[in-house]
Each structure stands twice: as C-alpha cells, then as structure tokens.
Amino acid sequence: MRQLRYAINVTLDGCCHHEAGLAPDEESMRYWTAEMARADALIFGRVTYEMMESAWRQPTTGTWPDWMRAWEIPFAETIDRAKKYVVSSTLGDVDWNAELLRGDLGRGVHRLKQEPGKGLFVGGVTLPLALADLGLIDEYVFVVQPIVAGHGPTLLAGLRERIPLELVDRHDFRSGAVALRYRPKRAAA
C-alpha cells in the first residue's frame, strides 16, 4: 500500500500561505525536490494545482524561464514530470500529466493508495484538511519557518478531531527553518 504524505511550509504561528515563509534557497529547494521525488504521484486541489502549474510547468519552448535560477530547475523538472491527480468539482479537464479525481474523495484516494508504488504526496491547505479528517494521511511533514506571519490561512484549521502524532525525523536548515516529519500514533490494540 502506498503511503500518503502531506508536506507544507508553515510559520511559527501556523500560517501556511505560500508567501508567508522564507523565500526558497538552494538548500530548501533540494529538500523539496527530494520530497517530491519520494512519491509516484501528487494529489492537489484545484487552487494548488493551478498555482503549481503556473510556476513550474515547463514552457512549450522546452526552455525554463529566465527568472528561474539554476538550482530551482531540478525541482521544476521533478514536479513537471510527476503524475498528478486533481480534486476539483469546477474544472472540466486538466493536463500537465494530470487527471481529475472525481466522486467520493475517500474512496478515490484509498484506491490510489492501494496501487503499487513509492507513495503519494499531497500539498495545499483545503484538500489536506479533508484527507486528515478522513484519516488518510500517513505522514505529515511540516517545514517550520522562523517567522510569525500574523495572518493568513492556518494549518489544518477546522480539523474535526485531534490527531496524535509521533516525531520520526527532523532536519535543520541553515536558514533556521526546521523540517519535522510525523506519523499518526496508532491506537494500541
């Protein structure tokens, strides 16, 4: 069974807006490239899919844009070629190596988890909340940024029940950010 991993940048006060934390640097981009590469497929909601596509889809010219630094290209290549599933009730179709995941969210993601492979990766804010409420997330990766944002969407806001977690790994960045990897604690039998 493939594991579903939720990974996101979050500020010290829980803000998970993509512009609230530190600007990416070489070290963080290497980290995120490795995280993406650990998955066979990415699962995004519409908003995250459209945001990622606008930033990281390779242009039809085959040349990455001038704004992209050389150390960002491995991340761009990894996300560009990854298989993607998009959860949306408003999109009619998708491309960028993607397909729509329609119908019952729990059943659809459970089916994907049953397929052979390395794992699944989910990002964003709204979709991971729904998946956490369904108990479908097997691992949480929070890259905690040394910033207090003071506003913006917060991590898993509205979660129906607490999810006890156990720390399984930690990675310190030179920037002061810390990647914390957790797995849900399973109830003793």
XYZ file of N, CA, C and O in Angstrom:
756
model
N 0.841 -1.180 0.000
C 0.000 0.000 0.000
C 0.890 1.248 0.000
O 1.827 1.358 0.774
N 0.577 2.179 -0.888
C 1.333 3.431 -0.931
C 0.927 4.321 0.227
O -0.242 4.416 0.580
N 1.911 4.986 0.805
C 1.674 5.921 1.899
C 1.337 7.296 1.325
O 1.913 7.708 0.317
N 0.443 8.005 1.991
C 0.087 9.372 1.602
C 0.782 10.331 2.565
O 0.586 10.252 3.770
N 1.606 11.212 2.007
C 2.383 12.167 2.794
C 1.908 13.588 2.492
O 1.797 13.990 1.342
N 1.613 14.321 3.558
C 1.254 15.735 3.443
C 2.464 16.551 3.860
O 2.992 16.358 4.954
N 2.897 17.463 3.002
C 4.057 18.291 3.307
C 3.750 19.740 2.946
O 3.155 20.021 1.902
N 4.185 20.648 3.847
C 3.898 22.065 3.632
C 4.838 22.924 4.466
O 5.324 22.498 5.513
N 5.087 24.135 3.987
C 5.780 25.150 4.773
C 4.766 25.797 5.704
O 3.635 26.064 5.308
N 5.179 26.070 6.936
C 4.287 26.689 7.914
C 5.107 27.633 8.792
O 6.255 27.344 9.121
N 4.539 28.795 9.122
C 5.236 29.736 10.004
C 5.043 29.305 11.456
O 4.223 28.437 11.760
N 5.775 29.934 12.353
C 5.677 29.587 13.772
C 4.267 29.754 14.327
O 3.875 29.038 15.245
N 3.498 30.672 13.767
C 2.131 30.862 14.243
C 1.100 30.090 13.414
O -0.092 30.333 13.505
N 1.565 29.130 12.619
C 0.658 28.227 11.922
C 0.198 28.659 10.550
O -0.590 27.961 9.923
N 0.669 29.795 10.053
C 0.252 30.259 8.727
C 0.884 29.381 7.649
O 2.089 29.109 7.670
N 0.070 28.958 6.705
C 0.590 28.112 5.634
C 0.339 28.725 4.248
O 0.249 28.013 3.262
N 0.276 30.046 4.192
C 0.204 30.721 2.902
C 1.566 30.595 2.228
O 2.604 30.770 2.877
N 1.586 30.332 0.951
C 2.850 30.049 0.269
C 3.829 31.231 0.260
O 5.006 31.033 0.019
N 3.370 32.435 0.524
C 4.281 33.587 0.537
C 4.609 34.068 1.951
O 5.309 35.049 2.115
N 4.135 33.377 2.980
C 4.324 33.851 4.355
C 5.686 33.498 4.930
O 6.187 34.186 5.812
N 6.306 32.443 4.441
C 7.577 31.986 5.000
C 8.775 32.603 4.310
O 8.683 33.624 3.634
N 9.905 31.950 4.507
C 11.147 32.397 3.886
C 11.114 32.149 2.385
O 10.492 31.193 1.920
N 11.800 32.991 1.644
C 11.953 32.743 0.206
C 12.782 31.473 0.022
O 13.690 31.200 0.817
N 12.489 30.684 -0.987
C 13.264 29.462 -1.208
C 14.734 29.781 -1.434
O 15.082 30.814 -2.008
N 15.590 28.881 -0.973
C 17.020 28.973 -1.257
C 17.472 27.610 -1.777
O 16.667 26.684 -1.894
N 18.749 27.486 -2.105
C 19.237 26.227 -2.674
C 18.970 25.034 -1.765
O 18.534 23.979 -2.222
N 19.217 25.206 -0.475
C 19.048 24.104 0.462
C 17.580 23.671 0.548
O 17.279 22.476 0.501
N 16.673 24.621 0.664
C 15.260 24.249 0.769
C 14.745 23.644 -0.536
O 13.937 22.715 -0.511
N 15.223 24.134 -1.660
C 14.767 23.568 -2.940
C 15.280 22.138 -3.117
O 14.554 21.288 -3.659
N 16.498 21.853 -2.659
C 16.988 20.464 -2.707
C 16.097 19.571 -1.843
O 15.760 18.450 -2.224
N 15.721 20.080 -0.678
C 14.864 19.321 0.232
C 13.512 19.026 -0.424
O 13.048 17.882 -0.435
N 12.863 20.054 -0.974
C 11.547 19.866 -1.579
C 11.627 18.998 -2.834
O 10.701 18.225 -3.113
N 12.717 19.077 -3.576
C 12.886 18.208 -4.741
C 12.933 16.750 -4.302
O 12.264 15.893 -4.887
N 13.680 16.466 -3.241
C 13.773 15.107 -2.723
C 12.416 14.629 -2.196
O 12.039 13.465 -2.394
N 11.667 15.508 -1.532
C 10.335 15.139 -1.028
C 9.413 14.756 -2.179
O 8.703 13.760 -2.111
N 9.400 15.572 -3.223
C 8.545 15.280 -4.383
C 8.962 13.975 -5.050
O 8.117 13.190 -5.482
N 10.273 13.737 -5.128
C 10.782 12.547 -5.804
C 10.460 11.263 -5.042
O 10.499 10.175 -5.622
N 10.101 11.364 -3.772
C 9.735 10.181 -2.975
C 8.339 9.673 -3.314
O 7.912 8.648 -2.779
N 7.621 10.356 -4.170
C 6.238 9.985 -4.497
C 6.111 9.591 -5.961
O 6.815 10.111 -6.826
N 5.182 8.676 -6.204
C 4.838 8.304 -7.580
C 3.880 9.309 -8.191
O 3.822 9.457 -9.401
N 3.093 9.953 -7.321
C 2.075 10.866 -7.823
C 1.781 11.938 -6.783
O 1.970 11.729 -5.587
N 1.314 13.076 -7.277
C 0.952 14.220 -6.446
C -0.558 14.374 -6.488
O -1.185 14.171 -7.538
N -1.141 14.745 -5.358
C -2.582 14.995 -5.304
C -2.768 16.447 -4.894
O -2.258 16.873 -3.853
N -3.457 17.202 -5.729
C -3.687 18.619 -5.470
C -5.163 18.948 -5.594
O -5.869 18.341 -6.405
N -5.605 19.932 -4.838
C -6.886 20.554 -5.092
C -6.709 21.533 -6.243
O -5.588 21.799 -6.698
N -7.798 22.087 -6.715
C -7.745 22.991 -7.870
C -6.817 24.171 -7.657
O -5.992 24.491 -8.517
N -6.916 24.844 -6.526
C -6.122 26.054 -6.284
C -4.633 25.733 -6.304
O -3.842 26.421 -6.966
N -4.229 24.686 -5.589
C -2.806 24.330 -5.552
C -2.327 23.867 -6.916
O -1.240 24.239 -7.361
N -3.132 23.071 -7.609
C -2.776 22.614 -8.946
C -2.522 23.805 -9.873
O -1.489 23.870 -10.551
N -3.450 24.761 -9.896
C -3.290 25.906 -10.788
C -2.091 26.764 -10.395
O -1.368 27.267 -11.266
N -1.847 26.925 -9.097
C -0.701 27.711 -8.643
C 0.612 27.016 -9.044
O 1.523 27.661 -9.577
N 0.698 25.725 -8.811
C 1.922 24.992 -9.146
C 2.142 24.951 -10.659
O 3.262 25.119 -11.130
N 1.078 24.746 -11.398
C 1.212 24.702 -12.853
C 1.713 26.033 -13.397
O 2.577 26.074 -14.276
N 1.196 27.140 -12.874
C 1.613 28.454 -13.383
C 3.082 28.737 -13.091
O 3.730 29.470 -13.832
N 3.618 28.147 -12.038
C 5.012 28.405 -11.679
C 5.978 27.368 -12.231
O 7.106 27.709 -12.593
N 5.566 26.085 -12.294
C 6.542 25.019 -12.503
C 6.327 24.183 -13.763
O 7.079 23.240 -14.001
N 5.345 24.506 -14.576
C 5.173 23.758 -15.817
C 6.202 24.225 -16.840
O 6.374 25.426 -17.056
N 6.865 23.269 -17.467
C 7.870 23.645 -18.463
C 7.192 24.266 -19.675
O 6.213 23.719 -20.200
N 7.686 25.419 -20.111
C 7.095 26.061 -21.294
C 7.208 25.166 -22.527
O 8.086 24.306 -22.611
N 6.317 25.375 -23.471
C 6.318 24.569 -24.694
C 7.615 24.725 -25.485
O 7.947 23.867 -26.291
N 8.346 25.804 -25.234
C 9.635 26.000 -25.900
C 10.677 25.005 -25.414
O 11.707 24.809 -26.060
N 10.422 24.373 -24.240
C 11.390 23.451 -23.665
C 12.478 24.157 -22.865
O 13.352 23.522 -22.299
N 12.402 25.478 -22.803
C 13.396 26.274 -22.074
C 12.732 26.866 -20.839
O 11.663 27.470 -20.932
N 13.386 26.690 -19.706
C 12.845 27.251 -18.471
C 12.937 28.768 -18.513
O 13.838 29.324 -19.141
N 12.023 29.477 -17.854
C 12.011 30.946 -17.909
C 13.276 31.560 -17.294
O 13.934 30.956 -16.443
N 13.582 32.779 -17.717
C 14.785 33.483 -17.250
C 14.776 33.745 -15.753
O 15.837 33.812 -15.133
N 13.586 33.887 -15.148
C 13.538 34.171 -13.714
C 13.989 32.985 -12.869
O 14.360 33.132 -11.712
N 13.954 31.785 -13.449
C 14.283 30.580 -12.700
C 15.795 30.425 -12.571
O 16.528 30.431 -13.553
N 16.241 30.276 -11.328
C 17.665 30.079 -11.071
C 18.030 28.616 -11.307
O 17.170 27.732 -11.189
N 19.286 28.358 -11.614
C 19.742 27.001 -11.949
C 19.386 26.000 -10.855
O 19.011 24.860 -11.145
N 19.451 26.409 -9.596
C 19.171 25.480 -8.500
C 17.673 25.228 -8.306
O 17.288 24.355 -7.533
N 16.817 25.948 -9.024
C 15.377 25.686 -8.979
C 14.934 24.688 -10.059
O 13.862 24.095 -9.956
N 15.767 24.510 -11.060
C 15.393 23.665 -12.198
C 15.166 22.203 -11.800
O 14.188 21.600 -12.253
N 15.989 21.581 -10.932
C 15.676 20.190 -10.557
C 14.289 20.042 -9.921
O 13.578 19.065 -10.198
N 13.877 21.004 -9.093
C 12.525 20.960 -8.524
C 11.493 21.093 -9.639
O 10.521 20.327 -9.692
N 11.708 22.058 -10.529
C 10.777 22.274 -11.633
C 10.653 21.017 -12.490
O 9.537 20.615 -12.859
N 11.770 20.378 -12.797
C 11.729 19.162 -13.613
C 11.003 18.030 -12.885
O 10.229 17.291 -13.504
N 11.221 17.916 -11.576
C 10.594 16.847 -10.799
C 9.078 17.014 -10.754
O 8.330 16.071 -11.010
N 8.617 18.217 -10.450
C 7.169 18.431 -10.365
C 6.529 18.432 -11.753
O 5.412 17.957 -11.928
N 7.240 18.914 -12.749
C 6.702 18.959 -14.112
C 6.404 17.560 -14.634
O 5.356 17.316 -15.217
N 7.300 16.620 -14.385
C 7.112 15.274 -14.955
C 6.274 14.353 -14.061
O 5.881 13.272 -14.485
N 5.985 14.758 -12.837
C 5.233 13.903 -11.911
C 3.794 13.684 -12.381
O 3.164 14.579 -12.942
N 3.286 12.499 -12.110
C 1.870 12.206 -12.312
C 1.089 13.009 -11.282
O 1.487 13.111 -10.126
N -0.024 13.611 -11.689
C -0.816 14.439 -10.793
C -2.282 14.013 -10.844
O -2.791 13.688 -11.912
N -2.906 14.051 -9.678
C -4.348 13.865 -9.566
C -4.908 15.155 -8.996
O -4.376 15.694 -8.026
N -5.976 15.641 -9.600
C -6.556 16.920 -9.197
C -7.977 16.693 -8.714
O -8.807 16.134 -9.426
N -8.224 17.131 -7.474
C -9.551 17.038 -6.884
C -10.245 18.374 -7.132
O -9.801 19.410 -6.634
N -11.289 18.347 -7.949
C -11.997 19.582 -8.284
C -13.395 19.258 -8.769
O -13.581 18.313 -9.541
N -14.339 20.066 -8.329
C -15.700 19.929 -8.849
C -15.984 20.997 -9.900
O -17.049 21.000 -10.505
N -15.023 21.899 -10.119
C -15.253 23.000 -11.058
C -14.454 22.870 -12.358
O -14.875 23.422 -13.371
N -13.345 22.166 -12.351
C -12.560 22.014 -13.576
C -13.198 20.955 -14.467
O -13.595 19.889 -13.987
N -13.260 21.253 -15.753
C -13.806 20.289 -16.709
C -12.773 19.277 -17.155
O -13.085 18.117 -17.412
N -11.540 19.712 -17.261
C -10.452 18.816 -17.624
C -9.133 19.417 -17.153
O -9.064 20.593 -16.793
N -8.100 18.601 -17.144
C -6.759 19.025 -16.748
C -5.761 18.399 -17.705
O -6.063 17.413 -18.379
N -4.588 18.980 -17.750
C -3.491 18.359 -18.487
C -2.265 18.438 -17.578
O -2.410 18.326 -16.375
N -1.092 18.654 -18.082
C 0.141 18.703 -17.281
C 0.346 17.369 -16.546
O 0.596 17.315 -15.373
N 0.181 16.280 -17.315
C 0.352 14.926 -16.783
C -0.596 14.691 -15.607
O -0.199 14.131 -14.582
N -1.820 15.159 -15.740
C -2.775 15.096 -14.632
C -4.091 14.472 -15.081
O -4.403 14.443 -16.273
N -4.830 13.998 -14.094
C -6.204 13.569 -14.340
C -7.052 13.989 -13.148
O -6.545 14.146 -12.031
N -8.314 14.206 -13.429
C -9.242 14.602 -12.369
C -9.590 13.402 -11.501
O -9.786 12.290 -12.013
N -9.664 13.635 -10.215
C -10.095 12.625 -9.254
C -11.494 13.046 -8.820
O -11.657 13.993 -8.059
N -12.496 12.373 -9.363
C -13.891 12.757 -9.134
C -14.589 11.743 -8.232
O -14.093 10.656 -8.012
N -15.745 12.138 -7.762
C -16.550 11.238 -6.952
C -16.161 11.322 -5.487
O -15.648 12.342 -5.016
N -16.393 10.255 -4.779
C -16.130 10.192 -3.347
C -14.626 10.314 -3.080
O -13.845 9.465 -3.523
N -14.230 11.371 -2.376
C -12.814 11.639 -2.114
C -12.154 10.483 -1.373
O -11.074 10.023 -1.757
N -12.768 10.016 -0.309
C -12.186 8.933 0.479
C -11.946 7.682 -0.339
O -10.863 7.089 -0.291
N -12.943 7.287 -1.109
C -12.797 6.086 -1.944
C -11.727 6.282 -3.014
O -10.931 5.384 -3.272
N -11.725 7.461 -3.635
C -10.753 7.722 -4.697
C -9.316 7.690 -4.193
O -8.446 7.079 -4.815
N -9.060 8.330 -3.066
C -7.700 8.354 -2.519
C -7.329 6.973 -1.978
O -6.197 6.515 -2.154
N -8.275 6.288 -1.367
C -7.999 4.930 -0.880
C -7.602 4.026 -2.055
O -6.677 3.219 -1.938
N -8.290 4.169 -3.180
C -7.954 3.382 -4.385
C -6.530 3.687 -4.834
O -5.748 2.781 -5.142
N -6.153 4.981 -4.848
C -4.788 5.349 -5.245
C -3.759 4.762 -4.279
O -2.678 4.337 -4.699
N -4.080 4.751 -2.999
C -3.159 4.198 -2.012
C -2.976 2.693 -2.200
O -1.923 2.153 -1.863
N -3.969 2.010 -2.745
C -3.888 0.564 -2.956
C -2.996 0.185 -4.134
O -2.547 -0.950 -4.227
N -2.740 1.128 -5.016
C -1.904 0.838 -6.179
C -0.452 0.677 -5.752
O -0.014 1.293 -4.778
N 0.313 -0.148 -6.467
C 1.723 -0.318 -6.107
C 2.516 0.959 -6.387
O 2.149 1.755 -7.247
N 3.589 1.141 -5.632
C 4.456 2.285 -5.872
C 5.104 2.800 -4.611
O 4.964 2.223 -3.530
N 5.827 3.919 -4.763
C 6.604 4.509 -3.666
C 5.754 5.295 -2.692
O 6.031 5.309 -1.507
N 4.782 6.018 -3.178
C 3.982 6.836 -2.282
C 3.260 7.940 -3.016
O 3.451 8.157 -4.212
N 2.425 8.643 -2.266
C 1.647 9.767 -2.777
C 1.974 10.994 -1.953
O 2.252 10.895 -0.761
N 1.915 12.149 -2.587
C 2.239 13.423 -1.950
C 1.046 14.344 -2.108
O 0.510 14.472 -3.206
N 0.629 14.989 -1.035
C -0.433 15.984 -1.129
C 0.088 17.296 -0.569
O 0.828 17.314 0.419
N -0.260 18.361 -1.229
C 0.096 19.689 -0.755
C -1.144 20.556 -0.735
O -2.219 20.141 -1.157
N -0.986 21.766 -0.228
C -2.096 22.693 -0.191
C -2.658 22.864 1.201
O -2.035 22.478 2.196
N -3.861 23.422 1.272
C -4.466 23.759 2.556
C -5.811 23.049 2.735
O -6.023 22.334 3.716
N -6.731 23.215 1.817
C -8.094 22.700 1.966
C -8.173 21.188 1.793
O -8.763 20.488 2.623
N -7.603 20.672 0.729
C -7.656 19.230 0.462
C -7.002 18.417 1.586
O -7.589 17.433 2.050
N -5.809 18.786 2.067
C -5.225 18.007 3.172
C -6.098 17.983 4.430
O -6.108 16.978 5.149
N -6.826 19.050 4.685
C -7.736 19.058 5.828
C -8.790 17.961 5.666
O -9.049 17.189 6.592
N -9.378 17.870 4.486
C -10.385 16.833 4.229
C -9.770 15.439 4.345
O -10.377 14.529 4.920
N -8.556 15.264 3.835
C -7.898 13.955 3.906
C -7.524 13.592 5.336
O -7.611 12.423 5.732
N -7.095 14.593 6.118
C -6.784 14.344 7.533
C -8.049 13.948 8.285
O -8.027 13.014 9.097
N -9.153 14.626 8.020
C -10.421 14.281 8.668
C -10.856 12.851 8.324
O -11.499 12.192 9.135
N -10.496 12.378 7.145
C -10.836 11.021 6.725
C -9.826 9.982 7.232
O -10.003 8.784 7.001
N -8.761 10.434 7.883
C -7.748 9.516 8.399
C -6.883 8.895 7.326
O -6.331 7.813 7.515
N -6.730 9.582 6.201
C -5.997 9.005 5.074
C -4.531 9.425 4.994
O -3.777 8.878 4.190
N -4.098 10.376 5.795
C -2.707 10.839 5.737
C -1.847 9.968 6.644
O -2.140 9.794 7.822
N -0.786 9.404 6.062
C 0.107 8.500 6.776
C 1.332 9.199 7.343
O 1.999 8.658 8.227
N 1.643 10.370 6.813
C 2.826 11.099 7.275
C 2.613 12.592 7.045
O 2.045 12.986 6.026
N 3.054 13.369 8.013
C 2.963 14.827 7.944
C 4.378 15.379 7.976
O 5.167 15.012 8.851
N 4.689 16.271 7.028
C 5.988 16.936 7.008
C 5.722 18.438 7.067
O 5.112 19.001 6.156
N 6.141 19.051 8.168
C 5.961 20.484 8.351
C 7.335 21.134 8.347
O 8.161 20.829 9.203
N 7.569 22.002 7.372
C 8.806 22.778 7.368
C 8.463 24.090 8.068
O 7.813 24.965 7.503
N 8.880 24.176 9.324
C 8.534 25.299 10.179
C 9.506 26.444 9.925
O 10.714 26.304 10.111
N 8.943 27.559 9.469
C 9.722 28.740 9.108
C 9.875 29.658 10.326
O 8.901 29.856 11.051
N 11.052 30.233 10.562
C 11.258 31.095 11.728
C 10.678 32.498 11.524
O 11.385 33.507 11.536
N 9.380 32.521 11.302
C 8.658 33.763 11.032
C 7.303 33.695 11.720
O 6.680 32.631 11.757
N 6.834 34.814 12.233
C 5.460 34.937 12.718
C 4.736 35.791 11.688
O 5.057 36.963 11.511
N 3.770 35.188 10.994
C 3.077 35.882 9.903
C 1.990 36.811 10.427
O 1.752 37.875 9.859
N 1.265 36.388 11.438
C 0.223 37.227 11.995
C -1.091 37.224 11.241
O -2.064 37.800 11.698
N -1.145 36.559 10.099
C -2.384 36.497 9.307
C -2.241 35.391 8.273
O -1.154 34.872 8.051
N -3.340 35.065 7.654
C -3.326 34.078 6.576
C -3.948 32.766 6.996
O -4.283 32.568 8.160
N -4.110 31.857 6.025
C -4.693 30.559 6.334
C -3.788 29.793 7.299
O -2.569 29.877 7.203
N -4.395 29.080 8.230
C -3.598 28.350 9.202
C -3.695 26.848 8.974
O -4.682 26.341 8.432
N -2.671 26.182 9.401
C -2.500 24.753 9.205
C -3.665 23.954 9.791
O -3.962 24.065 10.977
N -4.321 23.194 8.924
C -5.394 22.276 9.297
C -6.488 22.916 10.146
O -7.084 22.274 11.013
N -6.764 24.201 9.889
C -7.823 24.910 10.614
C -9.171 24.246 10.343
O -9.539 24.011 9.196
N -9.880 23.909 11.409
C -11.183 23.277 11.290
C -11.153 21.765 11.401
O -12.179 21.111 11.215
N -10.000 21.203 11.710
C -9.889 19.754 11.871
C -10.920 19.270 12.892
O -11.068 19.865 13.958
N -11.647 18.216 12.555
C -12.730 17.739 13.419
C -12.240 17.109 14.719
O -12.855 17.275 15.758
N -11.165 16.347 14.652
C -10.646 15.677 15.847
C -9.130 15.802 15.889
O -8.477 15.861 14.854
N -8.604 15.807 17.105
C -7.152 15.840 17.273
C -6.535 14.603 16.632
O -7.141 13.531 16.628
N -5.317 14.768 16.135
C -4.567 13.646 15.576
C -3.255 13.554 16.343
O -2.354 14.377 16.129
N -3.131 12.605 17.264
C -1.862 12.448 17.969
C -0.771 12.005 16.981
O -0.987 11.097 16.173
N 0.362 12.656 17.047
C 1.461 12.372 16.121
C 2.717 11.997 16.894
O 2.903 12.430 18.035
N 3.591 11.236 16.233
C 4.900 10.966 16.809
C 5.964 11.446 15.831
O 5.874 11.227 14.621
N 6.969 12.128 16.369
C 8.076 12.644 15.564
C 8.943 11.483 15.112
O 9.369 10.669 15.934
N 9.205 11.401 13.807
C 10.040 10.318 13.284
C 11.321 10.825 12.619
O 12.234 10.046 12.379
N 11.392 12.135 12.347
C 12.607 12.681 11.745
C 12.588 14.194 11.868
O 11.528 14.816 11.968
N 13.786 14.748 11.843
C 13.949 16.197 11.947
C 15.139 16.590 11.079
O 16.151 15.900 11.045
N 14.989 17.709 10.370
C 16.076 18.238 9.546
C 16.170 19.738 9.793
O 15.185 20.460 9.605
N 17.341 20.200 10.223
C 17.563 21.627 10.459
C 18.187 22.267 9.226
O 19.135 21.722 8.653
N 17.660 23.416 8.839
C 18.184 24.181 7.710
C 19.063 25.314 8.228
O 18.836 25.836 9.326
N 20.022 25.726 7.432
C 20.887 26.860 7.815
C 20.072 28.138 8.017
O 20.446 29.003 8.790
N 18.947 28.251 7.369
C 18.090 29.445 7.468
C 17.403 29.569 8.822
O 16.840 30.612 9.138
N 17.415 28.499 9.599
C 16.682 28.473 10.856
C 15.371 27.712 10.750
O 14.723 27.442 11.758
N 14.958 27.359 9.544
C 13.764 26.529 9.364
C 14.079 25.114 9.848
O 15.244 24.696 9.875
N 13.035 24.390 10.222
C 13.188 23.019 10.697
C 12.114 22.164 10.031
O 10.931 22.496 10.096
N 12.533 21.077 9.384
C 11.582 20.128 8.812
C 11.304 19.058 9.860
O 12.223 18.396 10.343
N 10.037 18.913 10.205
C 9.615 17.931 11.198
C 8.710 16.913 10.512
O 7.700 17.281 9.900
N 9.083 15.646 10.606
C 8.328 14.563 9.971
C 7.617 13.766 11.071
O 8.251 13.286 11.997
N 6.300 13.658 10.942
C 5.479 12.974 11.941
C 4.653 11.875 11.287
O 4.287 11.983 10.118
N 4.326 10.869 12.070
C 3.353 9.846 11.671
C 2.270 9.788 12.733
O 2.556 9.952 13.918
N 1.041 9.545 12.319
C -0.031 9.410 13.317
C 0.266 8.243 14.257
O 0.713 7.178 13.818
N 0.017 8.480 15.540
C 0.138 7.391 16.519
C -1.075 6.494 16.334
O -2.204 6.976 16.291
N -0.840 5.238 16.231
C -1.933 4.284 16.084
C -2.361 3.822 17.462
O -1.540 3.602 18.346
N -3.637 3.689 17.659
C -4.164 3.236 18.946
C -3.677 1.833 19.252
O -3.614 0.979 18.356
N -3.314 1.584 20.503
C -2.864 0.253 20.904
C -4.039 -0.715 20.825
O -5.164 -0.392 21.188
N -3.752 -1.905 20.364
C -4.816 -2.919 20.191
C -5.140 -3.600 21.500
O -4.434 -3.665 22.417
